[in-house]
């Protein structure tokens, strides 16, 4: 039985003051949650949020990291720095950070949001840097609308899963949280049908099984992400291959995020 894990990705939203207000409302609403709860605030609020949630059932995560420990990498944050702020988790390979073919998409459109040029190679470097520093990575994978329409969903998702895990031992792989996030469903209000989300989470699990065997595959947690809301959370979280949710927009509203957390089976 895998514990449900609900993570909130606040993206580039909020100040320390708004984070405090959000958490002040959220903490009592989820005090008895059976799910594991993670919040991933913007980096400027990590320390504040870490202090506020210190004695609660909420864990802290970063939204991204750079794979080097330190040096001339302007604007970047290392795994060690996230640890220093009390992070236990970090998102890697979010579709907003990925660019297909290693560079940002040439045609930025509302359905292709890939700003920071992450490739499968850099996502793997980030994931390994996280694991090497005892941070649990939340590895995001997912197809664009064009890839889905071309019938390539399963191959894209399996390839991203395997590439993200390159040179990762079975012992480490079992710690990784996967998030199947169809790019076309992120921030669009268009949720993937629960049966299809469950099926593609199964594709992720099969890719893990091909690399490490069924024991590891059955142990890993696979979240669904993409327009998860209180009104679709119960159905999604009840699916056998969906072990939680990575929540963007709804994680900025305490009542909505709490309802999703409390929808855990
Ligand atoms: C996300 O950014 O990971 C996400 C799933 O966003 P949203 O819930 O807003 O679609």
PDB file of C-alpha atoms and ligand atoms in Angstrom:
ATOM      1  CA  UNK A   1       0.000   0.000   0.000  1.00  0.00           C
ATOM      2  CA  UNK A   2       1.613   3.269  -1.130  1.00  0.00           C
ATOM      3  CA  UNK A   3       0.890   6.409   0.859  1.00  0.00           C
ATOM      4  CA  UNK A   4      -0.736   9.200  -1.150  1.00  0.00           C
ATOM      5  CA  UNK A   5       1.602  12.153  -1.646  1.00  0.00           C
ATOM      6  CA  UNK A   6       0.169  15.576  -2.471  1.00  0.00           C
ATOM      7  CA  UNK A   7       2.641  18.285  -3.455  1.00  0.00           C
ATOM      8  CA  UNK A   8       1.803  21.925  -4.086  1.00  0.00           C
ATOM      9  CA  UNK A   9       3.911  23.741  -6.647  1.00  0.00           C
ATOM     10  CA  UNK A  10       3.421  27.424  -5.954  1.00  0.00           C
ATOM     11  CA  UNK A  11       5.554  28.381  -8.984  1.00  0.00           C
ATOM     12  CA  UNK A  12       6.544  32.078  -9.134  1.00  0.00           C
ATOM     13  CA  UNK A  13       3.776  33.266  -6.873  1.00  0.00           C
ATOM     14  CA  UNK A  14       3.633  34.925  -3.516  1.00  0.00           C
ATOM     15  CA  UNK A  15       5.626  36.905  -1.053  1.00  0.00           C
ATOM     16  CA  UNK A  16       6.660  35.815   2.411  1.00  0.00           C
ATOM     17  CA  UNK A  17       3.590  37.574   3.773  1.00  0.00           C
ATOM     18  CA  UNK A  18       1.176  35.849   1.394  1.00  0.00           C
ATOM     19  CA  UNK A  19       2.862  32.503   2.105  1.00  0.00           C
ATOM     20  CA  UNK A  20       2.290  33.060   5.816  1.00  0.00           C
ATOM     21  CA  UNK A  21      -1.369  33.884   5.229  1.00  0.00           C
ATOM     22  CA  UNK A  22      -1.880  30.844   2.986  1.00  0.00           C
ATOM     23  CA  UNK A  23      -0.255  28.472   5.459  1.00  0.00           C
ATOM     24  CA  UNK A  24      -2.114  29.980   8.391  1.00  0.00           C
ATOM     25  CA  UNK A  25      -5.337  28.915   6.715  1.00  0.00           C
ATOM     26  CA  UNK A  26      -4.029  25.605   5.341  1.00  0.00           C
ATOM     27  CA  UNK A  27      -2.324  24.075   8.374  1.00  0.00           C
ATOM     28  CA  UNK A  28      -5.457  23.505  10.507  1.00  0.00           C
ATOM     29  CA  UNK A  29      -7.428  22.260   7.491  1.00  0.00           C
ATOM     30  CA  UNK A  30      -5.037  19.379   6.836  1.00  0.00           C
ATOM     31  CA  UNK A  31      -3.924  18.611  10.370  1.00  0.00           C
ATOM     32  CA  UNK A  32      -5.419  15.112  10.232  1.00  0.00           C
ATOM     33  CA  UNK A  33      -4.451  14.269   6.663  1.00  0.00           C
ATOM     34  CA  UNK A  34      -3.590  10.681   5.840  1.00  0.00           C
ATOM     35  CA  UNK A  35      -1.622  11.884   2.813  1.00  0.00           C
ATOM     36  CA  UNK A  36       1.953  13.104   2.908  1.00  0.00           C
ATOM     37  CA  UNK A  37       1.891  16.825   2.091  1.00  0.00           C
ATOM     38  CA  UNK A  38       4.681  18.835   0.471  1.00  0.00           C
ATOM     39  CA  UNK A  39       4.721  22.512  -0.440  1.00  0.00           C
ATOM     40  CA  UNK A  40       7.194  23.917  -2.952  1.00  0.00           C
ATOM     41  CA  UNK A  41       7.237  27.703  -2.592  1.00  0.00           C
ATOM     42  CA  UNK A  42       9.216  30.102  -4.679  1.00  0.00           C
ATOM     43  CA  UNK A  43      12.825  30.164  -3.469  1.00  0.00           C
ATOM     44  CA  UNK A  44      12.520  33.588  -1.834  1.00  0.00           C
ATOM     45  CA  UNK A  45       9.885  32.192   0.535  1.00  0.00           C
ATOM     46  CA  UNK A  46      11.567  28.858   1.339  1.00  0.00           C
ATOM     47  CA  UNK A  47      13.074  29.933   4.635  1.00  0.00           C
ATOM     48  CA  UNK A  48       9.889  31.616   5.851  1.00  0.00           C
ATOM     49  CA  UNK A  49       7.751  28.657   4.845  1.00  0.00           C
ATOM     50  CA  UNK A  50      10.238  26.228   6.412  1.00  0.00           C
ATOM     51  CA  UNK A  51       9.970  28.077   9.733  1.00  0.00           C
ATOM     52  CA  UNK A  52       6.167  28.139   9.639  1.00  0.00           C
ATOM     53  CA  UNK A  53       5.736  24.435   8.829  1.00  0.00           C
ATOM     54  CA  UNK A  54       8.504  23.208  11.137  1.00  0.00           C
ATOM     55  CA  UNK A  55       6.131  21.560  13.627  1.00  0.00           C
ATOM     56  CA  UNK A  56       3.412  20.524  11.210  1.00  0.00           C
ATOM     57  CA  UNK A  57       2.742  17.562   8.915  1.00  0.00           C
ATOM     58  CA  UNK A  58       3.871  19.576   5.870  1.00  0.00           C
ATOM     59  CA  UNK A  59       7.279  19.033   4.280  1.00  0.00           C
ATOM     60  CA  UNK A  60       9.276  21.541   2.250  1.00  0.00           C
ATOM     61  CA  UNK A  61      10.389  21.235  -1.357  1.00  0.00           C
ATOM     62  CA  UNK A  62      12.242  23.326  -3.897  1.00  0.00           C
ATOM     63  CA  UNK A  63      10.914  23.909  -7.411  1.00  0.00           C
ATOM     64  CA  UNK A  64      14.189  23.291  -9.229  1.00  0.00           C
ATOM     65  CA  UNK A  65      17.922  23.032  -8.586  1.00  0.00           C
ATOM     66  CA  UNK A  66      21.214  23.232 -10.430  1.00  0.00           C
ATOM     67  CA  UNK A  67      23.423  20.159 -10.391  1.00  0.00           C
ATOM     68  CA  UNK A  68      26.685  21.849  -9.399  1.00  0.00           C
ATOM     69  CA  UNK A  69      27.423  22.352  -5.703  1.00  0.00           C
ATOM     70  CA  UNK A  70      28.605  25.963  -5.988  1.00  0.00           C
ATOM     71  CA  UNK A  71      30.392  28.356  -8.297  1.00  0.00           C
ATOM     72  CA  UNK A  72      29.835  30.826 -11.092  1.00  0.00           C
ATOM     73  CA  UNK A  73      26.263  29.827 -11.977  1.00  0.00           C
ATOM     74  CA  UNK A  74      24.317  33.044 -11.701  1.00  0.00           C
ATOM     75  CA  UNK A  75      20.763  32.683 -10.513  1.00  0.00           C
ATOM     76  CA  UNK A  76      21.025  29.009  -9.632  1.00  0.00           C
ATOM     77  CA  UNK A  77      20.399  27.111  -6.392  1.00  0.00           C
ATOM     78  CA  UNK A  78      22.233  23.917  -5.457  1.00  0.00           C
ATOM     79  CA  UNK A  79      20.944  20.860  -3.648  1.00  0.00           C
ATOM     80  CA  UNK A  80      23.057  21.791  -0.632  1.00  0.00           C
ATOM     81  CA  UNK A  81      21.440  25.225  -0.499  1.00  0.00           C
ATOM     82  CA  UNK A  82      17.974  23.702  -0.585  1.00  0.00           C
ATOM     83  CA  UNK A  83      18.957  21.329   2.203  1.00  0.00           C
ATOM     84  CA  UNK A  84      20.282  24.276   4.181  1.00  0.00           C
ATOM     85  CA  UNK A  85      16.803  25.801   4.017  1.00  0.00           C
ATOM     86  CA  UNK A  86      15.174  22.622   5.274  1.00  0.00           C
ATOM     87  CA  UNK A  87      14.023  21.141   1.976  1.00  0.00           C
ATOM     88  CA  UNK A  88      13.459  17.409   1.784  1.00  0.00           C
ATOM     89  CA  UNK A  89      12.112  17.354  -1.773  1.00  0.00           C
ATOM     90  CA  UNK A  90      12.767  19.095  -5.081  1.00  0.00           C
ATOM     91  CA  UNK A  91      10.863  19.156  -8.362  1.00  0.00           C
ATOM     92  CA  UNK A  92      12.975  18.319 -11.418  1.00  0.00           C
ATOM     93  CA  UNK A  93      12.034  18.399 -15.074  1.00  0.00           C
ATOM     94  CA  UNK A  94       8.830  20.403 -14.740  1.00  0.00           C
ATOM     95  CA  UNK A  95       7.510  21.042 -18.230  1.00  0.00           C
ATOM     96  CA  UNK A  96       7.831  24.786 -17.700  1.00  0.00           C
ATOM     97  CA  UNK A  97      11.571  24.219 -17.242  1.00  0.00           C
ATOM     98  CA  UNK A  98      12.043  21.711 -20.036  1.00  0.00           C
ATOM     99  CA  UNK A  99      12.677  22.561 -23.660  1.00  0.00           C
ATOM    100  CA  UNK A 100      12.339  19.795 -26.182  1.00  0.00           C
ATOM    101  CA  UNK A 101      15.655  19.006 -27.873  1.00  0.00           C
ATOM    102  CA  UNK A 102      17.583  20.799 -25.150  1.00  0.00           C
ATOM    103  CA  UNK A 103      16.548  24.321 -26.042  1.00  0.00           C
ATOM    104  CA  UNK A 104      13.329  26.234 -25.392  1.00  0.00           C
ATOM    105  CA  UNK A 105      10.561  25.557 -27.856  1.00  0.00           C
ATOM    106  CA  UNK A 106      10.835  28.003 -30.766  1.00  0.00           C
ATOM    107  CA  UNK A 107       7.090  28.524 -30.750  1.00  0.00           C
ATOM    108  CA  UNK A 108       6.084  29.477 -27.228  1.00  0.00           C
ATOM    109  CA  UNK A 109       2.338  28.997 -27.161  1.00  0.00           C
ATOM    110  CA  UNK A 110      -0.072  28.684 -24.273  1.00  0.00           C
ATOM    111  CA  UNK A 111       0.131  24.904 -24.560  1.00  0.00           C
ATOM    112  CA  UNK A 112       3.920  24.658 -24.893  1.00  0.00           C
ATOM    113  CA  UNK A 113       5.431  26.322 -21.873  1.00  0.00           C
ATOM    114  CA  UNK A 114       9.112  25.447 -21.792  1.00  0.00           C
ATOM    115  CA  UNK A 115      11.149  28.382 -20.698  1.00  0.00           C
ATOM    116  CA  UNK A 116      14.424  27.184 -19.251  1.00  0.00           C
ATOM    117  CA  UNK A 117      15.797  24.735 -21.743  1.00  0.00           C
ATOM    118  CA  UNK A 118      16.064  21.656 -19.552  1.00  0.00           C
ATOM    119  CA  UNK A 119      16.831  18.537 -21.555  1.00  0.00           C
ATOM    120  CA  UNK A 120      16.626  14.888 -20.538  1.00  0.00           C
ATOM    121  CA  UNK A 121      20.365  15.162 -19.830  1.00  0.00           C
ATOM    122  CA  UNK A 122      20.125  18.159 -17.515  1.00  0.00           C
ATOM    123  CA  UNK A 123      17.047  16.719 -15.817  1.00  0.00           C
ATOM    124  CA  UNK A 124      19.055  13.573 -15.107  1.00  0.00           C
ATOM    125  CA  UNK A 125      21.979  15.633 -13.754  1.00  0.00           C
ATOM    126  CA  UNK A 126      19.580  17.506 -11.465  1.00  0.00           C
ATOM    127  CA  UNK A 127      17.899  14.320 -10.297  1.00  0.00           C
ATOM    128  CA  UNK A 128      21.242  12.713  -9.474  1.00  0.00           C
ATOM    129  CA  UNK A 129      22.446  15.845  -7.677  1.00  0.00           C
ATOM    130  CA  UNK A 130      19.280  15.777  -5.581  1.00  0.00           C
ATOM    131  CA  UNK A 131      19.690  12.103  -4.674  1.00  0.00           C
ATOM    132  CA  UNK A 132      23.378  12.532  -3.896  1.00  0.00           C
ATOM    133  CA  UNK A 133      22.386  15.179  -1.364  1.00  0.00           C
ATOM    134  CA  UNK A 134      19.531  13.212   0.210  1.00  0.00           C
ATOM    135  CA  UNK A 135      16.831  15.321  -1.414  1.00  0.00           C
ATOM    136  CA  UNK A 136      13.932  13.348  -2.852  1.00  0.00           C
ATOM    137  CA  UNK A 137      13.336  14.383  -6.447  1.00  0.00           C
ATOM    138  CA  UNK A 138       9.857  14.726  -7.915  1.00  0.00           C
ATOM    139  CA  UNK A 139      10.580  13.847 -11.544  1.00  0.00           C
ATOM    140  CA  UNK A 140       8.042  15.351 -13.944  1.00  0.00           C
ATOM    141  CA  UNK A 141       7.351  13.669 -17.256  1.00  0.00           C
ATOM    142  CA  UNK A 142       4.630  14.275 -19.797  1.00  0.00           C
ATOM    143  CA  UNK A 143       3.734  14.742 -23.411  1.00  0.00           C
ATOM    144  CA  UNK A 144       2.764  17.908 -25.258  1.00  0.00           C
ATOM    145  CA  UNK A 145      -0.531  18.133 -27.105  1.00  0.00           C
ATOM    146  CA  UNK A 146       1.288  17.640 -30.399  1.00  0.00           C
ATOM    147  CA  UNK A 147       2.980  14.499 -29.101  1.00  0.00           C
ATOM    148  CA  UNK A 148      -0.358  13.131 -27.879  1.00  0.00           C
ATOM    149  CA  UNK A 149      -2.074  13.898 -31.168  1.00  0.00           C
ATOM    150  CA  UNK A 150       0.729  12.141 -33.021  1.00  0.00           C
ATOM    151  CA  UNK A 151       0.146   9.028 -30.918  1.00  0.00           C
ATOM    152  CA  UNK A 152       3.461   9.332 -29.119  1.00  0.00           C
ATOM    153  CA  UNK A 153       2.303   9.744 -25.520  1.00  0.00           C
ATOM    154  CA  UNK A 154       3.568   6.411 -24.250  1.00  0.00           C
ATOM    155  CA  UNK A 155       6.925   6.548 -26.002  1.00  0.00           C
ATOM    156  CA  UNK A 156       7.581  10.130 -24.846  1.00  0.00           C
ATOM    157  CA  UNK A 157       6.640   9.388 -21.246  1.00  0.00           C
ATOM    158  CA  UNK A 158       8.623   6.147 -21.108  1.00  0.00           C
ATOM    159  CA  UNK A 159      11.667   7.793 -22.695  1.00  0.00           C
ATOM    160  CA  UNK A 160      11.592  10.758 -20.286  1.00  0.00           C
ATOM    161  CA  UNK A 161      11.220   8.394 -17.330  1.00  0.00           C
ATOM    162  CA  UNK A 162      14.170   6.256 -18.381  1.00  0.00           C
ATOM    163  CA  UNK A 163      16.354   9.217 -19.322  1.00  0.00           C
ATOM    164  CA  UNK A 164      15.682  10.853 -15.975  1.00  0.00           C
ATOM    165  CA  UNK A 165      16.863   7.691 -14.226  1.00  0.00           C
ATOM    166  CA  UNK A 166      20.085   7.198 -16.206  1.00  0.00           C
ATOM    167  CA  UNK A 167      22.905   6.002 -13.940  1.00  0.00           C
ATOM    168  CA  UNK A 168      20.600   5.903 -10.918  1.00  0.00           C
ATOM    169  CA  UNK A 169      20.847   2.779  -8.749  1.00  0.00           C
ATOM    170  CA  UNK A 170      17.767   0.749  -7.818  1.00  0.00           C
ATOM    171  CA  UNK A 171      18.307   1.773  -4.208  1.00  0.00           C
ATOM    172  CA  UNK A 172      18.026   5.434  -5.174  1.00  0.00           C
ATOM    173  CA  UNK A 173      15.335   4.966  -7.815  1.00  0.00           C
ATOM    174  CA  UNK A 174      12.908   3.619  -5.243  1.00  0.00           C
ATOM    175  CA  UNK A 175      13.064   6.991  -3.461  1.00  0.00           C
ATOM    176  CA  UNK A 176      12.121   8.998  -6.560  1.00  0.00           C
ATOM    177  CA  UNK A 177       8.593  10.398  -6.806  1.00  0.00           C
ATOM    178  CA  UNK A 178       7.339  10.520 -10.398  1.00  0.00           C
ATOM    179  CA  UNK A 179       4.771  13.006 -11.616  1.00  0.00           C
ATOM    180  CA  UNK A 180       2.942  12.306 -14.841  1.00  0.00           C
ATOM    181  CA  UNK A 181       2.010  15.763 -16.051  1.00  0.00           C
ATOM    182  CA  UNK A 182       0.558  15.996 -19.553  1.00  0.00           C
ATOM    183  CA  UNK A 183       1.753  19.407 -20.700  1.00  0.00           C
ATOM    184  CA  UNK A 184      -1.609  20.246 -22.284  1.00  0.00           C
ATOM    185  CA  UNK A 185      -3.334  19.792 -18.903  1.00  0.00           C
ATOM    186  CA  UNK A 186      -1.085  22.080 -16.885  1.00  0.00           C
ATOM    187  CA  UNK A 187      -2.703  25.345 -15.903  1.00  0.00           C
ATOM    188  CA  UNK A 188      -5.301  24.958 -18.647  1.00  0.00           C
ATOM    189  CA  UNK A 189      -8.247  23.662 -16.625  1.00  0.00           C
ATOM    190  CA  UNK A 190      -8.251  20.667 -18.976  1.00  0.00           C
ATOM    191  CA  UNK A 191      -7.748  17.625 -16.787  1.00  0.00           C
ATOM    192  CA  UNK A 192      -6.689  14.294 -18.238  1.00  0.00           C
ATOM    193  CA  UNK A 193      -9.521  11.769 -17.889  1.00  0.00           C
ATOM    194  CA  UNK A 194      -8.866   9.673 -14.814  1.00  0.00           C
ATOM    195  CA  UNK A 195      -8.689   6.351 -16.678  1.00  0.00           C
ATOM    196  CA  UNK A 196      -6.176   7.788 -19.132  1.00  0.00           C
ATOM    197  CA  UNK A 197      -4.127   9.416 -16.359  1.00  0.00           C
ATOM    198  CA  UNK A 198      -4.081   6.061 -14.582  1.00  0.00           C
ATOM    199  CA  UNK A 199      -3.057   4.278 -17.768  1.00  0.00           C
ATOM    200  CA  UNK A 200      -0.134   6.631 -18.450  1.00  0.00           C
ATOM    201  CA  UNK A 201       0.988   6.461 -14.820  1.00  0.00           C
ATOM    202  CA  UNK A 202       1.099   2.730 -15.547  1.00  0.00           C
ATOM    203  CA  UNK A 203       3.399   3.479 -18.498  1.00  0.00           C
ATOM    204  CA  UNK A 204       5.743   5.253 -16.078  1.00  0.00           C
ATOM    205  CA  UNK A 205       5.591   2.258 -13.729  1.00  0.00           C
ATOM    206  CA  UNK A 206       6.349  -0.132 -16.592  1.00  0.00           C
ATOM    207  CA  UNK A 207       9.355   1.968 -17.606  1.00  0.00           C
ATOM    208  CA  UNK A 208      10.637   1.766 -14.033  1.00  0.00           C
ATOM    209  CA  UNK A 209      10.016  -1.998 -14.076  1.00  0.00           C
ATOM    210  CA  UNK A 210      12.023  -2.383 -17.277  1.00  0.00           C
ATOM    211  CA  UNK A 211      14.983  -0.700 -15.593  1.00  0.00           C
ATOM    212  CA  UNK A 212      14.791  -2.112 -12.077  1.00  0.00           C
ATOM    213  CA  UNK A 213      12.218  -4.912 -11.951  1.00  0.00           C
ATOM    214  CA  UNK A 214       8.723  -5.139 -10.574  1.00  0.00           C
ATOM    215  CA  UNK A 215       9.570  -4.782  -6.896  1.00  0.00           C
ATOM    216  CA  UNK A 216      10.986  -1.291  -7.373  1.00  0.00           C
ATOM    217  CA  UNK A 217       8.215  -0.397  -9.823  1.00  0.00           C
ATOM    218  CA  UNK A 218       5.510  -1.397  -7.350  1.00  0.00           C
ATOM    219  CA  UNK A 219       7.176   0.587  -4.577  1.00  0.00           C
ATOM    220  CA  UNK A 220       7.640   3.934  -6.327  1.00  0.00           C
ATOM    221  CA  UNK A 221       5.103   6.734  -5.996  1.00  0.00           C
ATOM    222  CA  UNK A 222       3.612   8.182  -9.163  1.00  0.00           C
ATOM    223  CA  UNK A 223       1.598  11.373  -8.991  1.00  0.00           C
ATOM    224  CA  UNK A 224      -0.713  12.848 -11.571  1.00  0.00           C
ATOM    225  CA  UNK A 225      -0.483  16.591 -12.243  1.00  0.00           C
ATOM    226  CA  UNK A 226      -2.461  18.858 -14.517  1.00  0.00           C
ATOM    227  CA  UNK A 227      -5.469  20.919 -13.419  1.00  0.00           C
ATOM    228  CA  UNK A 228      -6.122  18.844 -10.304  1.00  0.00           C
ATOM    229  CA  UNK A 229      -8.970  20.487  -8.406  1.00  0.00           C
ATOM    230  CA  UNK A 230     -11.217  19.547  -5.482  1.00  0.00           C
ATOM    231  CA  UNK A 231     -13.895  18.325  -7.879  1.00  0.00           C
ATOM    232  CA  UNK A 232     -11.686  15.836  -9.735  1.00  0.00           C
ATOM    233  CA  UNK A 233      -9.247  14.820  -6.977  1.00  0.00           C
ATOM    234  CA  UNK A 234     -11.305  12.007  -5.446  1.00  0.00           C
ATOM    235  CA  UNK A 235     -11.702  10.237  -8.795  1.00  0.00           C
ATOM    236  CA  UNK A 236      -8.040  10.657  -9.768  1.00  0.00           C
ATOM    237  CA  UNK A 237      -6.638   9.632  -6.392  1.00  0.00           C
ATOM    238  CA  UNK A 238      -8.796   6.508  -6.294  1.00  0.00           C
ATOM    239  CA  UNK A 239      -7.018   5.081  -9.356  1.00  0.00           C
ATOM    240  CA  UNK A 240      -4.634   2.194  -8.668  1.00  0.00           C
ATOM    241  CA  UNK A 241      -1.605   3.669 -10.444  1.00  0.00           C
ATOM    242  CA  UNK A 242      -2.073   7.234  -9.147  1.00  0.00           C
ATOM    243  CA  UNK A 243      -0.371   7.683  -5.800  1.00  0.00           C
ATOM    244  CA  UNK A 244      -0.880  11.386  -5.373  1.00  0.00           C
ATOM    245  CA  UNK A 245      -1.021  14.711  -7.119  1.00  0.00           C
ATOM    246  CA  UNK A 246       1.308  17.519  -8.075  1.00  0.00           C
ATOM    247  CA  UNK A 247      -0.892  20.583  -7.836  1.00  0.00           C
ATOM    248  CA  UNK A 248      -0.184  23.994  -9.320  1.00  0.00           C
ATOM    249  CA  UNK A 249      -2.943  26.601  -9.363  1.00  0.00           C
ATOM    250  CA  UNK A 250      -5.156  24.968  -6.744  1.00  0.00           C
ATOM    251  CA  UNK A 251      -2.274  24.811  -4.261  1.00  0.00           C
ATOM    252  CA  UNK A 252      -2.432  28.603  -3.960  1.00  0.00           C
ATOM    253  CA  UNK A 253      -5.893  28.429  -2.412  1.00  0.00           C
ATOM    254  CA  UNK A 254      -5.901  26.927   1.066  1.00  0.00           C
ATOM    255  CA  UNK A 255      -9.456  25.571   0.871  1.00  0.00           C
ATOM    256  CA  UNK A 256      -8.876  23.962  -2.529  1.00  0.00           C
ATOM    257  CA  UNK A 257      -5.505  22.467  -1.655  1.00  0.00           C
ATOM    258  CA  UNK A 258      -6.882  21.131   1.638  1.00  0.00           C
ATOM    259  CA  UNK A 259      -9.810  19.545  -0.181  1.00  0.00           C
ATOM    260  CA  UNK A 260      -7.365  17.796  -2.535  1.00  0.00           C
ATOM    261  CA  UNK A 261      -5.182  16.641   0.356  1.00  0.00           C
ATOM    262  CA  UNK A 262      -8.232  15.370   2.205  1.00  0.00           C
ATOM    263  CA  UNK A 263      -9.467  13.540  -0.917  1.00  0.00           C
ATOM    264  CA  UNK A 264      -6.712  10.973  -0.450  1.00  0.00           C
ATOM    265  CA  UNK A 265      -8.269   7.506  -0.222  1.00  0.00           C
TER     266      UNK A 265
HETATM  267  C1  LIG B   1       1.955  21.999 -12.270  1.00  0.00           C
HETATM  268  O1  LIG B   1       2.416  23.074 -12.516  1.00  0.00           O
HETATM  269  O2  LIG B   1       2.699  21.074 -11.961  1.00  0.00           O
HETATM  270  C2  LIG B   1       0.521  21.835 -12.383  1.00  0.00           C
HETATM  271  C3  LIG B   1       0.042  20.623 -12.359  1.00  0.00           C
HETATM  272  O3  LIG B   1      -0.241  22.971 -12.516  1.00  0.00           O
HETATM  273  P1  LIG B   1      -1.845  23.066 -12.490  1.00  0.00           P
HETATM  274  O4  LIG B   1      -2.323  22.251 -11.319  1.00  0.00           O
HETATM  275  O5  LIG B   1      -2.137  24.518 -12.311  1.00  0.00           O
HETATM  276  O6  LIG B   1      -2.342  22.534 -13.772  1.00  0.00           O
END
